[in-house]
Tab-separated table of C-alpha atoms in Angstrom:
chain	number	residue	atom	x	y	z
A	1	UNK	CA	-6.972	-75.846	70.919
A	2	UNK	CA	-7.748	-78.910	68.828
A	3	UNK	CA	-5.578	-81.861	69.876
A	4	UNK	CA	-3.463	-83.551	67.226
A	5	UNK	CA	-1.026	-86.423	67.504
A	6	UNK	CA	2.290	-84.707	68.216
A	7	UNK	CA	5.148	-85.262	65.847
A	8	UNK	CA	8.186	-86.860	67.425
A	9	UNK	CA	11.890	-86.248	66.989
A	10	UNK	CA	13.535	-88.500	64.452
A	11	UNK	CA	16.983	-89.738	63.566
A	12	UNK	CA	19.025	-87.974	60.908
A	13	UNK	CA	18.262	-90.813	58.463
A	14	UNK	CA	14.536	-90.141	58.711
A	15	UNK	CA	13.169	-87.597	56.205
A	16	UNK	CA	12.445	-84.324	57.907
A	17	UNK	CA	8.840	-83.243	58.356
A	18	UNK	CA	7.992	-80.379	56.006
A	19	UNK	CA	6.437	-77.028	56.932
A	20	UNK	CA	6.218	-73.684	55.186
A	21	UNK	CA	4.810	-70.190	55.290
A	22	UNK	CA	2.531	-69.598	52.329
A	23	UNK	CA	1.817	-66.094	51.074
A	24	UNK	CA	2.108	-63.589	48.269
A	25	UNK	CA	4.570	-61.937	48.752
A	26	UNK	CA	6.476	-64.161	51.136
A	27	UNK	CA	10.183	-63.463	50.682
A	28	UNK	CA	10.183	-61.006	53.602
A	29	UNK	CA	8.870	-63.562	56.112
A	30	UNK	CA	10.992	-64.232	59.203
A	31	UNK	CA	9.125	-67.485	59.896
A	32	UNK	CA	11.843	-69.850	58.540
A	33	UNK	CA	14.388	-68.375	60.968
A	34	UNK	CA	11.944	-68.454	63.861
A	35	UNK	CA	10.914	-72.090	63.379
A	36	UNK	CA	14.499	-73.215	62.730
A	37	UNK	CA	15.433	-71.828	66.134
A	38	UNK	CA	12.432	-73.486	67.754
A	39	UNK	CA	13.312	-76.832	66.121
A	40	UNK	CA	16.939	-76.554	67.226
A	41	UNK	CA	16.011	-75.945	70.846
A	42	UNK	CA	13.371	-78.681	71.003
A	43	UNK	CA	15.326	-81.239	68.916
A	44	UNK	CA	12.608	-81.519	66.283
A	45	UNK	CA	13.525	-82.941	62.865
A	46	UNK	CA	11.867	-80.631	60.326
A	47	UNK	CA	12.349	-78.228	57.462
A	48	UNK	CA	10.559	-74.922	57.046
A	49	UNK	CA	10.456	-72.937	53.825
A	50	UNK	CA	8.865	-69.941	52.163
A	51	UNK	CA	6.247	-70.940	49.618
A	52	UNK	CA	5.029	-68.322	47.166
A	53	UNK	CA	1.454	-69.089	46.028
A	54	UNK	CA	-0.023	-67.507	42.905
A	55	UNK	CA	-2.860	-65.189	43.822
A	56	UNK	CA	-5.352	-67.437	42.030
A	57	UNK	CA	-3.973	-70.778	43.194
A	58	UNK	CA	-3.752	-70.881	46.976
A	59	UNK	CA	-5.742	-74.102	47.376
A	60	UNK	CA	-3.828	-75.842	44.617
A	61	UNK	CA	-0.539	-74.764	46.212
A	62	UNK	CA	-1.603	-76.167	49.581
A	63	UNK	CA	-2.758	-79.480	48.152
A	64	UNK	CA	0.464	-79.897	46.169
A	65	UNK	CA	2.417	-79.207	49.351
A	66	UNK	CA	0.384	-81.857	51.204
A	67	UNK	CA	0.995	-84.351	48.375
A	68	UNK	CA	4.721	-83.692	48.893
A	69	UNK	CA	4.486	-84.937	52.439
A	70	UNK	CA	3.934	-81.679	54.325
A	71	UNK	CA	2.702	-81.727	57.912
A	72	UNK	CA	1.577	-78.121	58.287
A	73	UNK	CA	1.836	-74.505	57.169
A	74	UNK	CA	1.526	-70.937	58.262
A	75	UNK	CA	-0.584	-68.651	56.117
A	76	UNK	CA	0.034	-64.959	55.617
A	77	UNK	CA	-1.479	-62.220	53.458
A	78	UNK	CA	-3.558	-62.338	51.411
A	79	UNK	CA	-4.695	-65.919	51.978
A	80	UNK	CA	-6.045	-66.111	55.568
A	81	UNK	CA	-9.671	-66.067	54.440
A	82	UNK	CA	-8.999	-68.648	51.713
A	83	UNK	CA	-7.284	-70.864	54.320
A	84	UNK	CA	-10.395	-70.582	56.478
A	85	UNK	CA	-12.541	-71.753	53.562
A	86	UNK	CA	-10.159	-74.581	52.630
A	87	UNK	CA	-9.958	-76.204	56.048
A	88	UNK	CA	-11.939	-79.369	56.725
A	89	UNK	CA	-12.027	-78.555	60.430
A	90	UNK	CA	-11.708	-75.259	62.329
A	91	UNK	CA	-10.673	-74.651	65.907
A	92	UNK	CA	-12.889	-72.487	68.103
A	93	UNK	CA	-10.556	-69.521	67.782
A	94	UNK	CA	-10.355	-69.910	64.000
A	95	UNK	CA	-14.144	-69.909	63.827
A	96	UNK	CA	-14.274	-66.822	66.012
A	97	UNK	CA	-11.615	-65.002	64.007
A	98	UNK	CA	-13.124	-65.904	60.663
A	99	UNK	CA	-9.571	-66.343	59.346
A	100	UNK	CA	-6.822	-68.961	59.533
A	101	UNK	CA	-3.073	-68.431	59.870
A	102	UNK	CA	-2.038	-71.999	60.779
A	103	UNK	CA	-2.845	-75.254	58.997
A	104	UNK	CA	-2.326	-78.800	60.288
A	105	UNK	CA	-2.234	-81.702	57.832
A	106	UNK	CA	-2.936	-85.146	59.278
A	107	UNK	CA	-5.223	-88.138	58.915
A	108	UNK	CA	-8.255	-85.967	59.692
A	109	UNK	CA	-7.576	-83.758	56.694
A	110	UNK	CA	-6.833	-80.031	56.981
A	111	UNK	CA	-7.381	-78.293	60.312
A	112	UNK	CA	-7.335	-74.528	60.418
A	113	UNK	CA	-6.349	-72.514	63.473
A	114	UNK	CA	-5.659	-68.891	64.285
A	115	UNK	CA	-2.747	-68.250	66.658
A	116	UNK	CA	-2.526	-64.468	66.267
A	117	UNK	CA	-4.698	-63.543	69.231
A	118	UNK	CA	-3.164	-66.011	71.643
A	119	UNK	CA	0.261	-64.766	70.513
A	120	UNK	CA	-0.795	-61.236	71.428
A	121	UNK	CA	-2.013	-62.290	74.877
A	122	UNK	CA	1.048	-64.434	75.555
A	123	UNK	CA	3.302	-61.481	74.732
A	124	UNK	CA	1.343	-59.109	76.977
A	125	UNK	CA	1.105	-61.504	79.929
A	126	UNK	CA	4.559	-63.095	79.453
A	127	UNK	CA	7.499	-60.891	78.450
A	128	UNK	CA	5.615	-57.650	79.117
A	129	UNK	CA	4.383	-58.917	82.487
A	130	UNK	CA	0.916	-57.331	82.344
A	131	UNK	CA	-1.942	-59.489	83.575
A	132	UNK	CA	-5.247	-58.910	81.794
A	133	UNK	CA	-7.385	-60.239	84.650
A	134	UNK	CA	-9.594	-57.510	86.034
A	135	UNK	CA	-8.059	-54.849	83.774
A	136	UNK	CA	-9.749	-52.379	81.443
A	137	UNK	CA	-8.734	-53.048	77.814
A	138	UNK	CA	-9.254	-50.740	74.834
A	139	UNK	CA	-9.069	-52.406	71.409
A	140	UNK	CA	-8.607	-49.973	68.540
A	141	UNK	CA	-10.027	-51.092	65.201
A	142	UNK	CA	-12.728	-53.575	64.224
A	143	UNK	CA	-11.086	-55.387	61.327
A	144	UNK	CA	-9.576	-58.852	61.010
A	145	UNK	CA	-6.778	-58.219	63.527
A	146	UNK	CA	-9.291	-57.269	66.218
A	147	UNK	CA	-11.571	-60.176	65.355
A	148	UNK	CA	-8.638	-62.588	65.780
A	149	UNK	CA	-7.641	-61.015	69.097
A	150	UNK	CA	-10.989	-60.803	70.866
A	151	UNK	CA	-11.554	-64.392	71.978
A	152	UNK	CA	-8.094	-64.752	73.561
A	153	UNK	CA	-8.460	-61.318	75.144
A	154	UNK	CA	-11.807	-62.336	76.655
A	155	UNK	CA	-10.208	-65.564	77.928
A	156	UNK	CA	-7.823	-63.366	79.912
A	157	UNK	CA	-10.860	-62.176	81.907
A	158	UNK	CA	-10.407	-58.416	81.891
A	159	UNK	CA	-13.177	-56.422	83.536
A	160	UNK	CA	-13.913	-54.539	80.280
A	161	UNK	CA	-13.038	-54.724	76.633
A	162	UNK	CA	-14.090	-51.673	74.651
A	163	UNK	CA	-13.844	-51.885	70.838
A	164	UNK	CA	-13.379	-48.463	69.232
A	165	UNK	CA	-13.575	-47.900	65.478
A	166	UNK	CA	-14.066	-45.079	63.039
A	167	UNK	CA	-17.161	-46.802	61.650
A	168	UNK	CA	-19.372	-47.408	64.663
A	169	UNK	CA	-21.425	-50.103	62.948
A	170	UNK	CA	-18.350	-52.302	62.550
A	171	UNK	CA	-17.500	-51.951	66.241
A	172	UNK	CA	-21.092	-52.836	67.143
A	173	UNK	CA	-20.992	-55.849	64.833
A	174	UNK	CA	-17.841	-57.137	66.543
A	175	UNK	CA	-19.339	-56.638	69.981
A	176	UNK	CA	-22.455	-58.569	68.960
A	177	UNK	CA	-20.355	-61.374	67.541
A	178	UNK	CA	-18.469	-61.904	70.811
A	179	UNK	CA	-21.107	-60.931	73.353
A	180	UNK	CA	-21.991	-64.512	74.272
A	181	UNK	CA	-18.345	-65.464	74.885
A	182	UNK	CA	-17.836	-62.306	76.924
A	183	UNK	CA	-20.926	-63.002	79.007
A	184	UNK	CA	-19.801	-66.538	79.826
A	185	UNK	CA	-16.418	-65.186	80.928
A	186	UNK	CA	-17.925	-62.420	83.010
A	187	UNK	CA	-16.314	-59.749	80.820
A	188	UNK	CA	-18.084	-56.506	79.982
A	189	UNK	CA	-17.860	-55.970	76.214
A	190	UNK	CA	-18.832	-52.668	74.598
A	191	UNK	CA	-17.981	-50.598	71.548
A	192	UNK	CA	-18.396	-47.308	69.771
A	193	UNK	CA	-16.737	-44.567	67.761
A	194	UNK	CA	-13.623	-42.600	68.638
A	195	UNK	CA	-15.744	-39.970	70.395
A	196	UNK	CA	-17.323	-42.594	72.665
A	197	UNK	CA	-14.113	-43.987	74.149
A	198	UNK	CA	-14.182	-43.921	77.973
A	199	UNK	CA	-11.218	-42.971	80.199
A	200	UNK	CA	-8.635	-44.857	82.249
A	201	UNK	CA	-7.651	-47.998	80.352
A	202	UNK	CA	-4.914	-50.257	81.687
A	203	UNK	CA	-4.128	-51.780	78.264
A	204	UNK	CA	-4.643	-50.023	74.903
A	205	UNK	CA	-4.090	-52.202	71.811
A	206	UNK	CA	-3.788	-50.688	68.380
A	207	UNK	CA	-5.135	-53.245	65.876
A	208	UNK	CA	-5.486	-50.686	63.094
A	209	UNK	CA	-2.972	-50.337	60.289
A	210	UNK	CA	-2.592	-46.642	61.050
A	211	UNK	CA	1.091	-46.883	61.958
A	212	UNK	CA	1.870	-47.956	58.410
A	213	UNK	CA	0.548	-44.601	57.174
A	214	UNK	CA	1.787	-42.588	60.140
A	215	UNK	CA	-1.750	-42.156	61.532
A	216	UNK	CA	-2.852	-42.365	65.142
A	217	UNK	CA	-6.488	-42.971	66.187
A	218	UNK	CA	-7.947	-39.756	67.674
A	219	UNK	CA	-8.101	-40.811	71.305
A	220	UNK	CA	-9.331	-38.444	74.039
A	221	UNK	CA	-7.079	-37.185	76.804
A	222	UNK	CA	-7.130	-39.374	79.885
A	223	UNK	CA	-7.476	-42.637	77.995
A	224	UNK	CA	-4.378	-44.084	79.675
A	225	UNK	CA	-4.689	-45.087	83.316
A	226	UNK	CA	-1.707	-44.895	85.656
A	227	UNK	CA	0.807	-47.550	84.639
A	228	UNK	CA	-0.968	-48.289	81.345
A	229	UNK	CA	0.492	-50.370	78.521
A	230	UNK	CA	0.083	-49.162	74.921
A	231	UNK	CA	0.578	-52.024	72.432
A	232	UNK	CA	0.829	-51.657	68.645
A	233	UNK	CA	0.346	-54.807	66.582
A	234	UNK	CA	2.564	-53.246	63.919
A	235	UNK	CA	6.347	-53.432	64.370
A	236	UNK	CA	9.494	-52.018	62.850
A	237	UNK	CA	13.074	-51.006	63.458
A	238	UNK	CA	11.953	-47.984	65.460
A	239	UNK	CA	9.014	-47.184	67.766
A	240	UNK	CA	5.813	-46.778	65.756
A	241	UNK	CA	3.990	-43.470	65.586
A	242	UNK	CA	1.325	-44.949	67.881
A	243	UNK	CA	3.938	-45.877	70.495
A	244	UNK	CA	5.481	-42.409	70.371
A	245	UNK	CA	2.112	-40.733	70.672
A	246	UNK	CA	1.104	-43.025	73.559
A	247	UNK	CA	4.303	-42.266	75.467
A	248	UNK	CA	3.651	-38.543	75.109
A	249	UNK	CA	0.063	-38.906	76.307
A	250	UNK	CA	0.321	-40.905	79.488
A	251	UNK	CA	1.211	-44.524	78.680
A	252	UNK	CA	3.766	-45.836	81.169
A	253	UNK	CA	4.904	-48.695	78.920
A	254	UNK	CA	4.832	-49.158	75.131
A	255	UNK	CA	5.476	-52.179	72.923
A	256	UNK	CA	5.181	-53.173	69.310
A	257	UNK	CA	3.991	-56.415	67.764
A	258	UNK	CA	7.320	-58.168	67.278
A	259	UNK	CA	6.714	-60.262	70.379
A	260	UNK	CA	3.265	-61.172	69.081
A	261	UNK	CA	4.923	-62.451	65.867
A	262	UNK	CA	7.228	-64.729	67.851
A	263	UNK	CA	4.576	-65.910	70.315
A	264	UNK	CA	2.024	-66.757	67.602
A	265	UNK	CA	4.755	-68.781	65.907
A	266	UNK	CA	5.487	-70.608	69.151
A	267	UNK	CA	1.788	-71.462	69.452
A	268	UNK	CA	1.752	-72.864	65.908
A	269	UNK	CA	4.932	-74.842	66.602
A	270	UNK	CA	3.355	-76.364	69.706
A	271	UNK	CA	0.244	-77.241	67.717
A	272	UNK	CA	2.334	-79.049	65.110
A	273	UNK	CA	4.979	-80.686	67.257
A	274	UNK	CA	3.383	-81.199	70.678
A	275	UNK	CA	6.220	-79.289	72.385
A	276	UNK	CA	6.489	-75.565	73.134
A	277	UNK	CA	9.675	-73.566	72.768
A	278	UNK	CA	10.934	-72.252	76.091
A	279	UNK	CA	10.518	-68.640	77.189
A	280	UNK	CA	14.299	-68.259	76.946
A	281	UNK	CA	14.209	-69.271	73.295
A	282	UNK	CA	11.308	-67.008	72.348
A	283	UNK	CA	13.079	-64.112	74.089
A	284	UNK	CA	16.315	-64.855	72.250
A	285	UNK	CA	14.510	-65.083	68.926
A	286	UNK	CA	12.765	-61.778	69.560
A	287	UNK	CA	16.100	-60.119	70.394
A	288	UNK	CA	17.685	-61.497	67.241
A	289	UNK	CA	14.804	-60.281	65.086
A	290	UNK	CA	14.979	-56.846	66.715
A	291	UNK	CA	18.697	-56.653	65.937
A	292	UNK	CA	17.992	-57.627	62.296
A	293	UNK	CA	15.384	-54.892	61.987
A	294	UNK	CA	17.667	-52.257	63.477
A	295	UNK	CA	20.541	-53.338	61.209
A	296	UNK	CA	18.337	-52.874	58.155
A	297	UNK	CA	17.333	-49.421	59.409
């Protein structure tokens, strides 16, 4: 993580530091609630808003926000690639992901980071209590979500990460991109098509968007080892189709990506403010968001 001078709590008379989530659309974002809870618990003096950027004016929107005194922003669809291009500096994980979801504004200019992958790993190893060290991990999909997850997954030092994708060339490309990092960490990294997936994985992560369309990757029988976790980056009011399928095919534990949403936000908050929300707060926020989803049906 790139080090920045942490913001400090201020008195009520001091103008609050400004943050926002920038996207198109953005009205559905839960980020203002999440960061308000983090700020309350850590006594940070800030405001956090939703900022709708025109599709052809992301950079102009960011620069106007900076001119208004902003200290940072989260970036959501469809601007993560534009945020990557806009940044003056990129963290290692942002460079690896090729996309940016968190911006820091300070005297150095604009620094771009990507907290999605570390949010995933923190959720798996924290609330879900599954250590990645020495485990066999299957990563489904070779798009942007997988690219953002791979470096933090490798940092967890599993014995194997296998990237499976419908288009084999894209899986191979991702493996080649991260082979050096995997080698340094002592992690075996391989990839292939659905028909090349080995057996007995301890953690299976669905980074495809299949659950949005009700589709499940065609995994072979025996893919789940005893006690395996099946994790879907998608989330909703009810278990995703991937979670349901995994439970019926040998996964001992299933989870969706709501915890990843909260944990990536906690990582961004720590980057901005120099203080991390407690595990109790992230758990409470996750529970509140789950209740909101269920209430909406």
